[in-house]
Coordinates of C-alpha atoms and ligand atoms in Angstrom, one line a residue:
M471 CA 75.1 51.2 6.6
Q472 CA 71.4 51.0 6.1
P473 CA 69.5 54.2 6.9
K474 CA 67.9 54.2 10.3
S475 CA 64.2 54.4 10.4
D476 CA 62.9 57.5 12.0
K477 CA 59.8 55.6 13.3
T478 CA 59.4 55.3 17.0
F479 CA 56.6 53.3 18.6
F480 CA 54.8 53.1 21.9
N481 CA 55.7 49.5 22.3
A482 CA 52.8 47.3 23.3
C483 CA 53.1 43.8 24.6
G484 CA 50.0 41.6 25.0
S485 CA 48.2 38.5 23.7
D486 CA 45.8 40.3 21.4
V487 CA 45.9 38.4 18.1
S488 CA 43.7 40.9 16.2
S489 CA 46.1 43.8 17.1
A490 CA 49.0 41.8 15.8
A491 CA 47.1 40.9 12.6
S492 CA 46.2 44.5 12.1
F493 CA 49.7 45.8 12.4
L494 CA 51.0 43.0 10.1
S495 CA 48.3 43.8 7.5
H496 CA 49.5 47.4 7.5
G497 CA 53.1 46.4 6.7
E498 CA 54.5 46.7 10.2
V499 CA 56.9 44.3 12.0
V500 CA 55.5 42.4 15.0
A501 CA 57.2 39.9 17.3
I502 CA 55.5 36.6 17.5
P503 CA 55.9 33.6 19.9
T504 CA 56.6 30.2 18.6
E505 CA 57.4 26.9 20.4
T506 CA 61.1 27.3 19.6
V507 CA 62.0 31.0 20.0
Y508 CA 60.3 34.4 19.4
G509 CA 60.3 35.6 15.8
L510 CA 60.4 39.1 14.3
A511 CA 57.6 38.7 11.8
C512 CA 56.3 40.6 8.7
N513 CA 54.2 39.9 5.6
A514 CA 56.6 37.6 3.5
F515 CA 55.2 39.1 0.3
D516 CA 55.9 42.7 1.3
E517 CA 59.4 43.6 0.3
Q518 CA 59.4 46.9 2.3
A519 CA 58.4 45.1 5.5
V520 CA 61.0 42.4 4.9
T521 CA 63.7 45.0 4.4
E522 CA 62.7 46.5 7.7
V523 CA 63.1 43.1 9.4
F524 CA 66.7 42.9 8.1
R525 CA 67.4 46.5 9.2
L526 CA 66.0 46.0 12.7
K527 CA 68.1 42.9 13.3
N528 CA 71.1 44.4 11.6
R529 CA 71.2 41.1 9.5
P530 CA 73.1 40.8 6.3
F531 CA 70.9 40.4 3.2
F532 CA 72.8 37.2 2.3
D533 CA 71.2 35.4 5.2
P534 CA 67.6 34.2 4.2
L535 CA 64.5 34.1 6.3
I536 CA 62.1 31.3 7.3
V537 CA 58.5 31.7 6.1
H538 CA 55.8 30.6 8.6
V539 CA 52.5 29.2 7.4
A540 CA 49.2 28.3 9.0
S541 CA 48.9 24.8 7.5
M542 CA 50.3 22.3 5.1
E543 CA 47.8 23.5 2.5
R544 CA 49.1 27.1 2.9
A545 CA 52.7 25.9 2.5
K546 CA 51.7 25.4 -1.2
D547 CA 51.3 29.2 -1.5
V548 CA 55.1 29.5 -1.3
V549 CA 56.4 26.2 -2.5
E550 CA 56.5 25.0 -6.1
E551 CA 56.6 21.3 -5.4
L552 CA 56.5 18.9 -2.4
P553 CA 58.8 15.9 -2.7
E554 CA 57.4 12.7 -1.0
M555 CA 60.0 12.9 1.7
A556 CA 59.0 16.4 2.6
Q557 CA 55.3 15.3 2.7
K558 CA 56.2 12.5 5.1
L559 CA 58.1 14.8 7.4
M560 CA 55.3 17.4 7.4
D561 CA 52.8 14.7 8.3
A562 CA 55.1 13.5 11.2
F563 CA 56.3 16.8 12.6
W564 CA 54.0 19.7 11.6
P565 CA 53.0 21.8 13.4
G566 CA 56.4 21.7 15.1
P567 CA 60.1 22.7 15.1
L568 CA 61.0 21.4 11.6
T569 CA 61.8 23.8 8.7
L570 CA 61.9 22.4 5.2
L571 CA 64.0 23.9 2.3
L572 CA 61.8 23.5 -0.8
P573 CA 61.7 25.0 -4.3
K574 CA 60.2 28.4 -4.0
K575 CA 57.3 29.9 -5.9
S576 CA 58.1 33.0 -7.9
T577 CA 55.7 35.0 -5.7
V578 CA 58.2 34.8 -2.8
P579 CA 60.4 37.8 -3.0
D580 CA 64.1 37.0 -3.7
L581 CA 64.9 39.2 -0.7
V582 CA 63.3 36.6 1.6
T583 CA 65.5 33.7 0.2
S584 CA 68.6 35.8 -0.4
G585 CA 68.3 34.9 -4.1
L586 CA 68.2 31.2 -3.5
S587 CA 65.8 29.0 -5.5
T588 CA 64.6 27.3 -2.2
V589 CA 62.4 28.8 0.5
A590 CA 62.6 27.7 4.1
V591 CA 59.1 27.0 5.4
R592 CA 57.6 25.8 8.6
M593 CA 54.3 25.6 10.5
P594 CA 55.0 26.6 14.1
A595 CA 53.3 24.8 17.0
H596 CA 52.1 27.8 19.0
E597 CA 48.4 28.4 19.6
L598 CA 48.5 32.2 19.4
T599 CA 50.7 32.3 16.3
L600 CA 48.6 29.6 14.5
E601 CA 45.5 31.7 15.3
L602 CA 47.3 34.7 13.9
L603 CA 48.5 32.9 10.8
S604 CA 44.9 31.7 10.1
S605 CA 43.5 35.1 10.5
I606 CA 45.7 36.8 7.8
N607 CA 45.9 36.0 4.1
F608 CA 49.7 36.0 3.8
P609 CA 52.6 34.0 5.3
L610 CA 55.0 35.5 7.8
A611 CA 58.7 35.8 7.2
A612 CA 60.3 35.7 10.6
P613 CA 63.9 35.3 11.8
S614 CA 64.6 35.0 15.5
A615 CA 63.8 38.2 17.3
N616 CA 67.3 39.1 18.4
P617 CA 70.0 41.4 17.0
F618 CA 72.0 39.4 14.4
G619 CA 74.6 37.1 16.1
Y620 CA 73.2 37.4 19.7
V621 CA 71.4 34.7 21.7
S622 CA 67.8 34.0 20.5
P623 CA 64.9 35.2 22.7
T624 CA 62.6 32.8 24.5
T625 CA 60.3 35.3 26.3
A626 CA 58.5 38.4 25.3
G627 CA 60.6 40.2 27.9
H628 CA 63.8 39.3 26.0
V629 CA 62.3 40.7 22.8
M630 CA 61.3 43.9 24.5
G631 CA 64.8 44.3 25.8
H632 CA 66.0 44.4 22.2
F633 CA 63.3 46.2 20.3
D634 CA 61.3 48.3 22.7
G635 CA 60.1 51.4 20.9
Q636 CA 61.1 50.0 17.5
I637 CA 58.2 47.8 16.7
P638 CA 54.5 48.4 17.4
Y639 CA 53.6 45.1 19.1
V640 CA 55.0 42.0 20.8
L641 CA 52.5 39.2 20.8
D642 CA 53.2 37.6 24.2
G643 CA 52.7 33.8 24.2
G644 CA 54.7 33.0 27.3
A645 CA 58.0 31.2 27.6
C646 CA 58.9 29.1 24.5
R647 CA 58.3 25.4 25.1
V648 CA 61.2 24.0 23.0
G649 CA 63.7 26.8 23.6
I650 CA 66.0 26.2 20.7
E651 CA 65.4 27.0 17.0
S652 CA 63.8 24.6 14.5
T653 CA 65.8 21.8 12.8
I654 CA 66.4 22.7 9.1
V655 CA 66.2 20.0 6.5
G656 CA 66.7 20.1 2.7
F657 CA 66.7 17.6 -0.2
T658 CA 69.4 17.4 -2.7
G659 CA 69.5 14.8 -5.5
G660 CA 67.2 12.4 -3.5
D661 CA 69.2 12.8 -0.3
A662 CA 67.7 14.2 2.9
I663 CA 70.1 16.6 4.6
V664 CA 70.1 18.3 8.0
Y665 CA 71.5 21.8 7.7
R666 CA 70.8 23.0 11.3
L667 CA 70.1 20.8 14.3
G668 CA 67.2 22.0 16.5
G669 CA 64.0 21.1 18.2
I670 CA 63.6 17.8 16.2
S671 CA 66.5 15.4 16.8
L672 CA 68.3 13.5 14.1
E673 CA 67.1 10.2 15.7
S674 CA 63.5 11.3 15.4
L675 CA 64.0 12.4 11.7
N676 CA 65.6 9.0 10.9
E677 CA 62.5 7.2 12.3
V678 CA 60.4 8.8 9.6
V679 CA 62.9 9.0 6.6
S680 CA 66.0 7.0 7.1
G681 CA 69.5 7.9 6.0
F682 CA 69.6 11.6 6.9
E683 CA 73.0 13.2 6.4
L684 CA 74.4 16.0 8.6
E685 CA 75.8 19.0 6.7
L686 CA 76.1 21.6 9.4
M687 CA 77.8 24.8 8.2
H688 CA 80.9 25.7 10.3
S689 CA 82.7 28.1 8.1
S690 CA 82.6 31.8 8.7
K691 CA 81.6 32.5 5.1
P692 CA 79.3 29.6 4.1
S693 CA 78.8 28.9 0.4
A694 CA 75.1 28.4 1.1
P695 CA 73.8 31.1 3.3
G696 CA 72.8 30.3 6.8
M697 CA 74.3 28.5 9.7
L698 CA 77.2 31.0 10.3
K699 CA 79.9 29.8 12.6
S700 CA 79.8 32.6 15.1
H701 CA 76.2 32.8 16.3
Y702 CA 74.0 32.7 19.4
A703 CA 76.9 34.4 21.1
P704 CA 76.9 36.1 24.5
R705 CA 79.2 39.1 24.9
T706 CA 81.2 37.4 27.7
P707 CA 83.8 34.9 26.3
L708 CA 82.4 31.3 26.4
T709 CA 84.4 28.1 26.2
I710 CA 83.4 24.5 26.4
Q711 CA 84.8 22.0 28.8
S712 CA 83.8 18.7 30.4
L713 CA 83.0 18.8 34.1
E714 CA 86.1 16.8 35.0
E715 CA 88.4 19.0 33.0
F716 CA 86.8 22.1 34.5
K717 CA 87.1 20.9 38.1
R718 CA 90.8 20.0 37.5
G719 CA 91.7 23.5 36.1
H720 CA 92.8 26.7 37.8
H721 CA 90.4 29.5 37.5
I722 CA 91.4 33.2 37.7
G723 CA 88.7 35.8 38.1
S724 CA 84.9 35.0 38.2
T725 CA 83.4 32.2 36.2
A726 CA 79.9 31.2 35.4
Y727 CA 79.8 27.4 34.7
I728 CA 76.8 26.2 32.7
S729 CA 76.3 22.6 33.8
F730 CA 73.9 20.0 32.3
K731 CA 72.6 18.4 35.5
D732 CA 75.2 18.7 38.3
A733 CA 75.2 21.5 40.9
F734 CA 78.6 21.9 42.8
E735 CA 80.5 24.5 44.8
M736 CA 83.9 25.9 43.8
D737 CA 85.7 29.2 44.7
G738 CA 85.1 32.0 42.3
V739 CA 82.6 29.9 40.3
E740 CA 78.9 30.2 40.1
V741 CA 77.1 27.1 38.7
F742 CA 74.0 27.3 36.5
V743 CA 72.2 24.0 36.0
L744 CA 70.3 23.5 32.8
S745 CA 68.3 20.4 33.9
P746 CA 68.5 19.1 37.5
L747 CA 66.4 16.1 36.2
S748 CA 69.0 15.4 33.4
D749 CA 66.2 15.9 30.8
P750 CA 67.5 17.2 27.4
S751 CA 64.2 18.9 26.6
E752 CA 64.3 20.8 29.9
A753 CA 68.0 21.7 29.2
A754 CA 67.1 23.0 25.7
R755 CA 64.2 25.0 27.1
N756 CA 66.5 26.7 29.6
L757 CA 69.6 27.1 27.4
F758 CA 69.1 30.6 26.0
K759 CA 67.5 32.0 29.2
V760 CA 70.6 30.8 31.2
M761 CA 73.0 32.1 28.5
R762 CA 71.3 35.6 28.7
L763 CA 71.4 35.5 32.5
V764 CA 75.1 34.7 32.8
D765 CA 75.9 37.2 30.1
S766 CA 74.3 40.0 32.2
G767 CA 76.1 38.8 35.4
N768 CA 79.5 40.5 34.8
Y769 CA 81.5 37.3 34.9
D770 CA 85.0 37.3 33.4
R771 CA 84.2 34.2 31.5
I772 CA 81.6 31.6 30.8
V773 CA 82.4 27.9 30.6
A774 CA 79.8 25.4 29.4
E775 CA 79.7 21.7 29.8
K776 CA 79.8 19.6 26.6
L777 CA 76.8 17.3 26.6
P778 CA 76.6 13.7 25.3
E779 CA 76.2 13.7 21.4
V780 CA 72.7 12.3 21.3
G781 CA 69.2 13.5 20.7
L782 CA 68.4 17.1 21.6
C783 CA 71.8 17.4 23.4
R784 CA 73.5 17.4 20.0
A785 CA 71.6 20.6 19.1
I786 CA 72.5 22.1 22.5
N787 CA 76.2 21.3 21.8
D788 CA 75.9 22.9 18.4
R789 CA 74.6 26.2 19.9
L790 CA 77.3 26.2 22.6
F791 CA 80.0 25.6 20.0
R792 CA 78.7 28.5 17.9
A793 CA 78.5 30.7 21.0
S794 CA 82.1 29.8 22.0
T795 CA 85.4 31.4 21.2
H796 CA 86.7 27.8 20.6
Ligands
LIG459 O1 62.8 28.1 15.2 C1 63.1 28.8 14.2 O2 63.4 28.4 13.1 C2 62.9 30.3 14.5 C3 61.5 30.7 14.7 C4 61.2 32.1 14.8 O3 60.7 30.1 13.7 N1 63.5 31.1 13.4 C5 64.8 31.2 13.2 O4 65.1 32.0 12.1 O5 65.6 30.6 13.8 P1 66.6 32.5 11.9 O6 66.4 33.5 10.8 O7 67.1 33.0 13.1 O8 67.3 31.3 11.3 C6 67.0 30.8 10.1 C7 68.1 30.0 9.4 C8 69.2 30.9 9.1 O9 70.5 30.3 9.4 C9 69.1 31.0 7.5 O10 70.4 31.2 6.9 C10 68.5 29.6 7.2 O11 67.6 29.4 8.3 N2 67.8 29.6 5.9 C11 66.6 30.3 5.6 N3 66.3 30.1 4.4 C12 67.2 29.3 3.8 C13 67.4 28.7 2.5 N4 66.5 28.9 1.5 N5 68.5 27.9 2.4 C14 69.4 27.7 3.4 N6 69.3 28.2 4.6 C15 68.2 29.0 4.8
LIG460 MG1 68.5 33.5 14.5

C-alpha cells in the first residue's frame, strides 16, 4: 500500500485558468477538462507530483501516463524524434483525440512512461486547457480523472464526486464534447498500429495513413502496459447482448438496458438510449454519463447493446466489452 497523503483541500471548482496554472506550478494536482474526458493533471517533469497522481487514482505504476502539450512545437520538448507518419497524423488530427506513442526524451521521468522508451503525447482540443498549457512552461501528465478501473469522468461533477477534498482545483470546462478517451497510435518497424480505439475512428486514421493495424490489448496482464482488459467498469455487473437477443430472454430482477437508438418498454427493465438520432458521436458523448447513471440506480444488472463494428461505434463496443463481465 502507498502511504495516504495527510493533505486535505477545500476543493474549488471553476473556470479560472490562472488558479489552475498556479496550483500546477506549485507541484499540486489539478483536474482539467479535455474534449475526451477529464484528466488528473500535474507537471510531467515533477516526479513527486506524478507519484501523487498515481496515488490519488490508486493506479499501478506499470500503467504509464499520457503527456499533454500546448502545440506540435511543444511536443518536441518530450519527444526525441518525429517519424513522418506521426507528423502527418498530427497535422490532420491535432488538436484532437489522438495520442501518439513516440521515442521519449530523457527529460521525461521514467515514472511517467513506466520505464518504457516511448512517451504517449497528445494536444487536447479544449479551449481552457489549451490556454492553461500555453500559460505554463511544462507539459501536463494526465490520466483520466477516475479511480483506477472505474468509468472515466465527462463532467467536473463526476470528478468532484471522486476527488472532492483531495485536490485543490477542478478546472470546469463543461461536459466533454467527445466523451470517450483518445485513440492511441504507435509505430513499430514502419507499421502504424492502433493500441486503443477512441475519439478518432480507424476509418479516419486510414484516410491519412493507410494500412493501420489493430493491436488492442485484451489480456489481464499485458506485455506492454496499458489497455487492461477489465477497465471502465461500473460496479453493477454488465453484459452485452443484441436487442433481439435481449427481448427474447427472461429477465429476473431489475435490469437497466443501454440501447443505441431504440426506446422500448418491458417489465422490470428500464431503457437508456445513447442516441435517439442514431448518431455515433452523440452515443459516445453520452456513454460514460449513462454508465454512471445506471450504476447509481441500484439495478441488479446492466445489459448493453452491441453496436455495429464501424467508425466510433467500434470504440464504444470496446469500452462496453472492457466494462463487461463477458
Ligand atoms: O483522452 C485521453 O486520452 C484521456 C485524456 C485525459 O487525455 N486520458 C486518458 O489517460 O485516457 P489514461 O491514463 O486513462 O489512459 C492512457 C492509456 C493507458 O491505457 C496507458 O497504459 C496508455 O495510455 N499508455 C500511456 N503511455 C503509454 C506508452 N508509452 N506505451 C503504451 N501505452 C501507453
Ligand atoms: Mg483511464
